[in-house]
Amino acid sequence: MSEYSEHEVQREVTELETKSATAARLFDIRRVIGGLFVLYGVIVTIAGLMASDAAIDKAVGVNINLWTGLGMLLLGLFFLVWLKLRPTTPPTADADTPADGEKPTP
């Protein structure tokens, strides 16, 4: 039976924590939502730029694809900027300790 030294165990734990933090950032829902809204926003904006006069007349003179696409682009960029400014912090091993401002549970 092989025994592990304290140093090897600590190194392995640190490596796993790093991988967990990377996975938490990679699968943040804001990245998925922002990316999809930007992608669809680009597609709908292009459709709005290529809209025919008949399509615009059908929408009572409003180029609805253009405005909807621009709105989707803005929303997607909002999510991506939010992700950049407030990145996800992975949960710590001390989940039993209360956060700042919270009272400990008895």
mmCIF file of N, CA and C in Angstrom:
data_model
loop_
_atom_site.group_PDB
_atom_site.id
_atom_site.type_symbol
_atom_site.label_atom_id
_atom_site.label_comp_id
_atom_site.label_asym_id
_atom_site.label_seq_id
_atom_site.Cartn_x
_atom_site.Cartn_y
_atom_site.Cartn_z
ATOM 1 N N MET A 1 0.843 -1.161 0.000
ATOM 2 C CA MET A 1 0.000 0.000 0.000
ATOM 3 C C MET A 1 0.899 1.238 0.000
ATOM 4 N N SER A 2 0.593 2.154 -0.865
ATOM 5 C CA SER A 2 1.410 3.355 -1.004
ATOM 6 C C SER A 2 0.874 4.458 -0.093
ATOM 7 N N GLU A 3 1.787 5.128 0.568
ATOM 8 C CA GLU A 3 1.394 6.243 1.424
ATOM 9 C C GLU A 3 1.781 7.542 0.750
ATOM 10 N N TYR A 4 0.936 8.550 0.928
ATOM 11 C CA TYR A 4 1.183 9.855 0.329
ATOM 12 C C TYR A 4 1.698 10.801 1.391
ATOM 13 N N SER A 5 2.629 11.635 1.008
ATOM 14 C CA SER A 5 3.137 12.621 1.954
ATOM 15 C C SER A 5 2.145 13.785 2.030
ATOM 16 N N GLU A 6 2.270 14.551 3.079
ATOM 17 C CA GLU A 6 1.394 15.710 3.279
ATOM 18 C C GLU A 6 1.543 16.704 2.126
ATOM 19 N N HIS A 7 2.750 16.854 1.642
ATOM 20 C CA HIS A 7 3.013 17.780 0.531
ATOM 21 C C HIS A 7 2.300 17.331 -0.749
ATOM 22 N N GLU A 8 2.327 16.019 -1.042
ATOM 23 C CA GLU A 8 1.666 15.498 -2.239
ATOM 24 C C GLU A 8 0.151 15.688 -2.154
ATOM 25 N N VAL A 9 -0.394 15.462 -0.976
ATOM 26 C CA VAL A 9 -1.840 15.618 -0.786
ATOM 27 C C VAL A 9 -2.239 17.088 -0.962
ATOM 28 N N GLN A 10 -1.466 17.992 -0.368
ATOM 29 C CA GLN A 10 -1.762 19.421 -0.504
ATOM 30 C C GLN A 10 -1.660 19.864 -1.963
ATOM 31 N N ARG A 11 -0.667 19.367 -2.670
ATOM 32 C CA ARG A 11 -0.506 19.722 -4.084
ATOM 33 C C ARG A 11 -1.687 19.234 -4.900
ATOM 34 N N GLU A 12 -2.149 18.027 -4.631
ATOM 35 C CA GLU A 12 -3.292 17.460 -5.341
ATOM 36 C C GLU A 12 -4.564 18.242 -5.042
ATOM 37 N N VAL A 13 -4.766 18.612 -3.800
ATOM 38 C CA VAL A 13 -5.945 19.402 -3.416
ATOM 39 C C VAL A 13 -5.918 20.758 -4.102
ATOM 40 N N THR A 14 -4.770 21.401 -4.114
ATOM 41 C CA THR A 14 -4.636 22.699 -4.772
ATOM 42 C C THR A 14 -4.918 22.589 -6.265
ATOM 43 N N GLU A 15 -4.434 21.531 -6.883
ATOM 44 C CA GLU A 15 -4.668 21.318 -8.313
ATOM 45 C C GLU A 15 -6.154 21.118 -8.606
ATOM 46 N N LEU A 16 -6.830 20.338 -7.775
ATOM 47 C CA LEU A 16 -8.264 20.107 -7.959
ATOM 48 C C LEU A 16 -9.074 21.381 -7.729
ATOM 49 N N GLU A 17 -8.677 22.193 -6.746
ATOM 50 C CA GLU A 17 -9.364 23.463 -6.515
ATOM 51 C C GLU A 17 -9.207 24.395 -7.703
ATOM 52 N N THR A 18 -8.039 24.401 -8.316
ATOM 53 C CA THR A 18 -7.803 25.230 -9.501
ATOM 54 C C THR A 18 -8.669 24.774 -10.660
ATOM 55 N N LYS A 19 -8.758 23.463 -10.872
ATOM 56 C CA LYS A 19 -9.617 22.932 -11.931
ATOM 57 C C LYS A 19 -11.084 23.261 -11.672
ATOM 58 N N SER A 20 -11.508 23.195 -10.417
ATOM 59 C CA SER A 20 -12.891 23.510 -10.060
ATOM 60 C C SER A 20 -13.195 24.975 -10.335
ATOM 61 N N ALA A 21 -12.266 25.850 -10.000
ATOM 62 C CA ALA A 21 -12.465 27.284 -10.247
ATOM 63 C C ALA A 21 -12.549 27.563 -11.740
ATOM 64 N N THR A 22 -11.723 26.892 -12.526
ATOM 65 C CA THR A 22 -11.752 27.068 -13.978
ATOM 66 C C THR A 22 -13.079 26.586 -14.545
ATOM 67 N N ALA A 23 -13.568 25.456 -14.080
ATOM 68 C CA ALA A 23 -14.851 24.929 -14.560
ATOM 69 C C ALA A 23 -15.998 25.851 -14.169
ATOM 70 N N ALA A 24 -15.944 26.429 -12.976
ATOM 71 C CA ALA A 24 -17.003 27.340 -12.542
ATOM 72 C C ALA A 24 -17.046 28.573 -13.427
ATOM 73 N N ARG A 25 -15.896 29.091 -13.802
ATOM 74 C CA ARG A 25 -15.866 30.258 -14.697
ATOM 75 C C ARG A 25 -16.294 29.887 -16.110
ATOM 76 N N LEU A 26 -15.909 28.711 -16.566
ATOM 77 C CA LEU A 26 -16.205 28.297 -17.924
ATOM 78 C C LEU A 26 -17.698 28.089 -18.145
ATOM 79 N N PHE A 27 -18.393 27.551 -17.168
ATOM 80 C CA PHE A 27 -19.800 27.221 -17.328
ATOM 81 C C PHE A 27 -20.720 28.225 -16.643
ATOM 82 N N ASP A 28 -20.256 29.449 -16.479
ATOM 83 C CA ASP A 28 -21.091 30.501 -15.908
ATOM 84 C C ASP A 28 -22.241 30.779 -16.877
ATOM 85 N N ILE A 29 -23.462 30.815 -16.370
ATOM 86 C CA ILE A 29 -24.646 30.972 -17.214
ATOM 87 C C ILE A 29 -24.655 32.321 -17.928
ATOM 88 N N ARG A 30 -23.996 33.325 -17.349
ATOM 89 C CA ARG A 30 -23.945 34.632 -18.013
ATOM 90 C C ARG A 30 -23.176 34.554 -19.324
ATOM 91 N N ARG A 31 -22.175 33.705 -19.387
ATOM 92 C CA ARG A 31 -21.409 33.530 -20.621
ATOM 93 C C ARG A 31 -22.295 32.906 -21.705
ATOM 94 N N VAL A 32 -23.076 31.917 -21.344
ATOM 95 C CA VAL A 32 -23.947 31.238 -22.301
ATOM 96 C C VAL A 32 -25.035 32.191 -22.791
ATOM 97 N N ILE A 33 -25.714 32.858 -21.861
ATOM 98 C CA ILE A 33 -26.791 33.769 -22.240
ATOM 99 C C ILE A 33 -26.237 34.926 -23.076
ATOM 100 N N GLY A 34 -25.144 35.531 -22.628
ATOM 101 C CA GLY A 34 -24.557 36.642 -23.364
ATOM 102 C C GLY A 34 -24.105 36.237 -24.753
ATOM 103 N N GLY A 35 -23.463 35.094 -24.858
ATOM 104 C CA GLY A 35 -22.994 34.623 -26.159
ATOM 105 C C GLY A 35 -24.130 34.349 -27.130
ATOM 106 N N LEU A 36 -25.199 33.709 -26.635
ATOM 107 C CA LEU A 36 -26.342 33.425 -27.504
ATOM 108 C C LEU A 36 -27.053 34.703 -27.939
ATOM 109 N N PHE A 37 -27.236 35.646 -27.020
ATOM 110 C CA PHE A 37 -27.888 36.896 -27.391
ATOM 111 C C PHE A 37 -27.055 37.681 -28.396
ATOM 112 N N VAL A 38 -25.738 37.686 -28.240
ATOM 113 C CA VAL A 38 -24.886 38.384 -29.213
ATOM 114 C C VAL A 38 -24.981 37.687 -30.573
ATOM 115 N N LEU A 39 -24.909 36.370 -30.598
ATOM 116 C CA LEU A 39 -24.991 35.625 -31.854
ATOM 117 C C LEU A 39 -26.323 35.876 -32.554
ATOM 118 N N TYR A 40 -27.430 35.690 -31.837
ATOM 119 C CA TYR A 40 -28.742 35.904 -32.440
ATOM 120 C C TYR A 40 -28.960 37.371 -32.773
ATOM 121 N N GLY A 41 -28.406 38.266 -31.968
ATOM 122 C CA GLY A 41 -28.526 39.692 -32.248
ATOM 123 C C GLY A 41 -27.854 40.067 -33.555
ATOM 124 N N VAL A 42 -26.697 39.493 -33.807
ATOM 125 C CA VAL A 42 -26.003 39.755 -35.076
ATOM 126 C C VAL A 42 -26.840 39.238 -36.247
ATOM 127 N N ILE A 43 -27.388 38.041 -36.119
ATOM 128 C CA ILE A 43 -28.194 37.451 -37.195
ATOM 129 C C ILE A 43 -29.436 38.297 -37.458
ATOM 130 N N VAL A 44 -30.157 38.684 -36.414
ATOM 131 C CA VAL A 44 -31.387 39.457 -36.587
ATOM 132 C C VAL A 44 -31.078 40.869 -37.085
ATOM 133 N N THR A 45 -29.969 41.458 -36.640
ATOM 134 C CA THR A 45 -29.580 42.784 -37.124
ATOM 135 C C THR A 45 -29.258 42.733 -38.616
ATOM 136 N N ILE A 46 -28.553 41.714 -39.056
ATOM 137 C CA ILE A 46 -28.262 41.567 -40.483
ATOM 138 C C ILE A 46 -29.562 41.393 -41.262
ATOM 139 N N ALA A 47 -30.496 40.600 -40.715
ATOM 140 C CA ALA A 47 -31.790 40.447 -41.380
ATOM 141 C C ALA A 47 -32.522 41.790 -41.452
ATOM 142 N N GLY A 48 -32.380 42.606 -40.417
ATOM 143 C CA GLY A 48 -33.004 43.921 -40.428
ATOM 144 C C GLY A 48 -32.365 44.862 -41.427
ATOM 145 N N LEU A 49 -31.053 44.767 -41.599
ATOM 146 C CA LEU A 49 -30.363 45.607 -42.576
ATOM 147 C C LEU A 49 -30.712 45.203 -44.009
ATOM 148 N N MET A 50 -31.056 43.945 -44.213
ATOM 149 C CA MET A 50 -31.396 43.445 -45.548
ATOM 150 C C MET A 50 -32.906 43.437 -45.791
ATOM 151 N N ALA A 51 -33.681 44.009 -44.893
ATOM 152 C CA ALA A 51 -35.143 43.956 -44.999
ATOM 153 C C ALA A 51 -35.630 44.711 -46.232
ATOM 154 N N SER A 52 -36.649 44.158 -46.846
ATOM 155 C CA SER A 52 -37.237 44.806 -48.023
ATOM 156 C C SER A 52 -38.242 45.864 -47.586
ATOM 157 N N ASP A 53 -38.602 46.730 -48.505
ATOM 158 C CA ASP A 53 -39.604 47.760 -48.210
ATOM 159 C C ASP A 53 -40.954 47.127 -47.874
ATOM 160 N N ALA A 54 -41.272 46.002 -48.515
ATOM 161 C CA ALA A 54 -42.538 45.327 -48.238
ATOM 162 C C ALA A 54 -42.573 44.808 -46.797
ATOM 163 N N ALA A 55 -41.444 44.277 -46.297
ATOM 164 C CA ALA A 55 -41.393 43.774 -44.922
ATOM 165 C C ALA A 55 -41.524 44.919 -43.924
ATOM 166 N N ILE A 56 -40.914 46.057 -44.235
ATOM 167 C CA ILE A 56 -41.009 47.218 -43.339
ATOM 168 C C ILE A 56 -42.422 47.784 -43.363
ATOM 169 N N ASP A 57 -43.051 47.825 -44.529
ATOM 170 C CA ASP A 57 -44.437 48.294 -44.619
ATOM 171 C C ASP A 57 -45.388 47.373 -43.859
ATOM 172 N N LYS A 58 -45.091 46.083 -43.863
ATOM 173 C CA LYS A 58 -45.926 45.114 -43.139
ATOM 174 C C LYS A 58 -45.892 45.393 -41.634
ATOM 175 N N ALA A 59 -44.765 45.941 -41.137
ATOM 176 C CA ALA A 59 -44.608 46.257 -39.711
ATOM 177 C C ALA A 59 -44.919 47.730 -39.447
ATOM 178 N N VAL A 60 -45.761 48.319 -40.260
ATOM 179 C CA VAL A 60 -46.223 49.702 -40.118
ATOM 180 C C VAL A 60 -45.041 50.678 -40.116
ATOM 181 N N GLY A 61 -44.103 50.463 -40.991
ATOM 182 C CA GLY A 61 -42.999 51.391 -41.168
ATOM 183 C C GLY A 61 -41.852 51.241 -40.179
ATOM 184 N N VAL A 62 -41.899 50.259 -39.315
ATOM 185 C CA VAL A 62 -40.834 50.047 -38.327
ATOM 186 C C VAL A 62 -40.002 48.845 -38.763
ATOM 187 N N ASN A 63 -38.700 49.017 -38.808
ATOM 188 C CA ASN A 63 -37.812 47.901 -39.142
ATOM 189 C C ASN A 63 -37.593 47.085 -37.867
ATOM 190 N N ILE A 64 -38.547 46.219 -37.568
ATOM 191 C CA ILE A 64 -38.579 45.500 -36.294
ATOM 192 C C ILE A 64 -37.373 44.580 -36.129
ATOM 193 N N ASN A 65 -36.895 43.977 -37.216
ATOM 194 C CA ASN A 65 -35.717 43.104 -37.101
ATOM 195 C C ASN A 65 -34.479 43.894 -36.707
ATOM 196 N N LEU A 66 -34.330 45.076 -37.271
ATOM 197 C CA LEU A 66 -33.168 45.897 -36.935
ATOM 198 C C LEU A 66 -33.189 46.297 -35.467
ATOM 199 N N TRP A 67 -34.316 46.790 -34.988
ATOM 200 C CA TRP A 67 -34.405 47.243 -33.595
ATOM 201 C C TRP A 67 -34.315 46.075 -32.612
ATOM 202 N N THR A 68 -34.935 44.958 -32.947
ATOM 203 C CA THR A 68 -34.853 43.784 -32.072
ATOM 204 C C THR A 68 -33.424 43.237 -32.038
ATOM 205 N N GLY A 69 -32.769 43.201 -33.187
ATOM 206 C CA GLY A 69 -31.387 42.730 -33.247
ATOM 207 C C GLY A 69 -30.446 43.608 -32.445
ATOM 208 N N LEU A 70 -30.619 44.922 -32.552
ATOM 209 C CA LEU A 70 -29.783 45.833 -31.764
ATOM 210 C C LEU A 70 -30.045 45.664 -30.263
ATOM 211 N N GLY A 71 -31.309 45.464 -29.897
ATOM 212 C CA GLY A 71 -31.636 45.222 -28.488
ATOM 213 C C GLY A 71 -31.004 43.934 -27.976
ATOM 214 N N MET A 72 -31.043 42.895 -28.798
ATOM 215 C CA MET A 72 -30.434 41.627 -28.408
ATOM 216 C C MET A 72 -28.916 41.767 -28.280
ATOM 217 N N LEU A 73 -28.308 42.514 -29.184
ATOM 218 C CA LEU A 73 -26.866 42.765 -29.091
ATOM 219 C C LEU A 73 -26.519 43.480 -27.795
ATOM 220 N N LEU A 74 -27.283 44.507 -27.455
ATOM 221 C CA LEU A 74 -27.021 45.247 -26.219
ATOM 222 C C LEU A 74 -27.183 44.356 -24.986
ATOM 223 N N LEU A 75 -28.240 43.547 -24.969
ATOM 224 C CA LEU A 75 -28.453 42.654 -23.827
ATOM 225 C C LEU A 75 -27.328 41.629 -23.708
ATOM 226 N N GLY A 76 -26.915 41.054 -24.833
ATOM 227 C CA GLY A 76 -25.816 40.087 -24.809
ATOM 228 C C GLY A 76 -24.515 40.715 -24.341
ATOM 229 N N LEU A 77 -24.229 41.928 -24.825
ATOM 230 C CA LEU A 77 -23.021 42.622 -24.386
ATOM 231 C C LEU A 77 -23.097 42.973 -22.901
ATOM 232 N N PHE A 78 -24.296 43.307 -22.415
ATOM 233 C CA PHE A 78 -24.469 43.570 -20.977
ATOM 234 C C PHE A 78 -24.071 42.350 -20.154
ATOM 235 N N PHE A 79 -24.539 41.176 -20.552
ATOM 236 C CA PHE A 79 -24.210 39.953 -19.809
ATOM 237 C C PHE A 79 -22.705 39.672 -19.850
ATOM 238 N N LEU A 80 -22.082 39.880 -20.993
ATOM 239 C CA LEU A 80 -20.650 39.606 -21.104
ATOM 240 C C LEU A 80 -19.813 40.619 -20.323
ATOM 241 N N VAL A 81 -20.235 41.881 -20.312
ATOM 242 C CA VAL A 81 -19.520 42.890 -19.514
ATOM 243 C C VAL A 81 -19.704 42.598 -18.031
ATOM 244 N N TRP A 82 -20.913 42.202 -17.640
ATOM 245 C CA TRP A 82 -21.189 41.834 -16.249
ATOM 246 C C TRP A 82 -20.282 40.680 -15.831
ATOM 247 N N LEU A 83 -20.132 39.703 -16.700
ATOM 248 C CA LEU A 83 -19.259 38.563 -16.415
ATOM 249 C C LEU A 83 -17.815 39.022 -16.236
ATOM 250 N N LYS A 84 -17.375 39.958 -17.064
ATOM 251 C CA LYS A 84 -15.999 40.440 -16.993
ATOM 252 C C LYS A 84 -15.763 41.257 -15.719
ATOM 253 N N LEU A 85 -16.747 42.092 -15.344
ATOM 254 C CA LEU A 85 -16.577 42.953 -14.175
ATOM 255 C C LEU A 85 -16.767 42.214 -12.850
ATOM 256 N N ARG A 86 -17.644 41.222 -12.815
ATOM 257 C CA ARG A 86 -17.925 40.456 -11.591
ATOM 258 C C ARG A 86 -17.757 38.958 -11.853
ATOM 259 N N PRO A 87 -16.516 38.482 -11.958
ATOM 260 C CA PRO A 87 -16.309 37.054 -12.257
ATOM 261 C C PRO A 87 -16.811 36.161 -11.125
ATOM 262 N N THR A 88 -17.066 34.931 -11.482
ATOM 263 C CA THR A 88 -17.555 33.945 -10.525
ATOM 264 C C THR A 88 -16.450 33.548 -9.568
ATOM 265 N N THR A 89 -16.780 33.499 -8.289
ATOM 266 C CA THR A 89 -15.830 32.990 -7.304
ATOM 267 C C THR A 89 -16.277 31.600 -6.905
ATOM 268 N N PRO A 90 -15.395 30.627 -6.987
ATOM 269 C CA PRO A 90 -15.784 29.260 -6.634
ATOM 270 C C PRO A 90 -16.037 29.147 -5.136
ATOM 271 N N PRO A 91 -16.903 28.220 -4.757
ATOM 272 C CA PRO A 91 -17.165 28.035 -3.326
ATOM 273 C C PRO A 91 -15.912 27.559 -2.604
ATOM 274 N N THR A 92 -15.763 28.008 -1.382
ATOM 275 C CA THR A 92 -14.599 27.619 -0.592
ATOM 276 C C THR A 92 -14.914 26.376 0.222
ATOM 277 N N ALA A 93 -13.882 25.795 0.774
ATOM 278 C CA ALA A 93 -14.057 24.596 1.591
ATOM 279 C C ALA A 93 -14.719 24.920 2.917
ATOM 280 N N ASP A 94 -14.669 26.185 3.350
ATOM 281 C CA ASP A 94 -15.262 26.608 4.613
ATOM 282 C C ASP A 94 -16.710 27.059 4.398
ATOM 283 N N ALA A 95 -17.544 26.177 3.840
ATOM 284 C CA ALA A 95 -18.935 26.530 3.552
ATOM 285 C C ALA A 95 -19.757 26.660 4.834
ATOM 286 N N ASP A 96 -19.272 26.087 5.942
ATOM 287 C CA ASP A 96 -20.012 26.153 7.194
ATOM 288 C C ASP A 96 -19.846 27.493 7.895
ATOM 289 N N THR A 97 -18.843 28.253 7.539
ATOM 290 C CA THR A 97 -18.625 29.549 8.197
ATOM 291 C C THR A 97 -19.537 30.586 7.560
ATOM 292 N N PRO A 98 -20.142 31.475 8.363
ATOM 293 C CA PRO A 98 -21.063 32.462 7.803
ATOM 294 C C PRO A 98 -20.317 33.540 7.016
ATOM 295 N N ALA A 99 -21.022 34.104 6.032
ATOM 296 C CA ALA A 99 -20.443 35.183 5.243
ATOM 297 C C ALA A 99 -20.454 36.466 6.050
ATOM 298 N N ASP A 100 -19.787 37.485 5.552
ATOM 299 C CA ASP A 100 -19.746 38.771 6.244
ATOM 300 C C ASP A 100 -21.163 39.310 6.421
ATOM 301 N N GLY A 101 -21.459 39.756 7.595
ATOM 302 C CA GLY A 101 -22.767 40.338 7.890
ATOM 303 C C GLY A 101 -23.814 39.334 8.291
ATOM 304 N N GLU A 102 -23.546 38.048 8.152
ATOM 305 C CA GLU A 102 -24.517 37.033 8.539
ATOM 306 C C GLU A 102 -24.215 36.542 9.961
ATOM 307 N N LYS A 103 -25.272 36.136 10.634
ATOM 308 C CA LYS A 103 -25.111 35.577 11.970
ATOM 309 C C LYS A 103 -24.936 34.073 11.857
ATOM 310 N N PRO A 104 -24.089 33.493 12.661
ATOM 311 C CA PRO A 104 -23.909 32.031 12.606
ATOM 312 C C PRO A 104 -25.167 31.329 13.069
ATOM 313 N N THR A 105 -25.439 30.175 12.451
ATOM 314 C CA THR A 105 -26.600 29.382 12.852
ATOM 315 C C THR A 105 -26.231 28.527 14.047
ATOM 316 N N PRO A 106 -27.145 28.389 14.988
ATOM 317 C CA PRO A 106 -26.820 27.585 16.189
ATOM 318 C C PRO A 106 -26.815 26.120 15.920
#
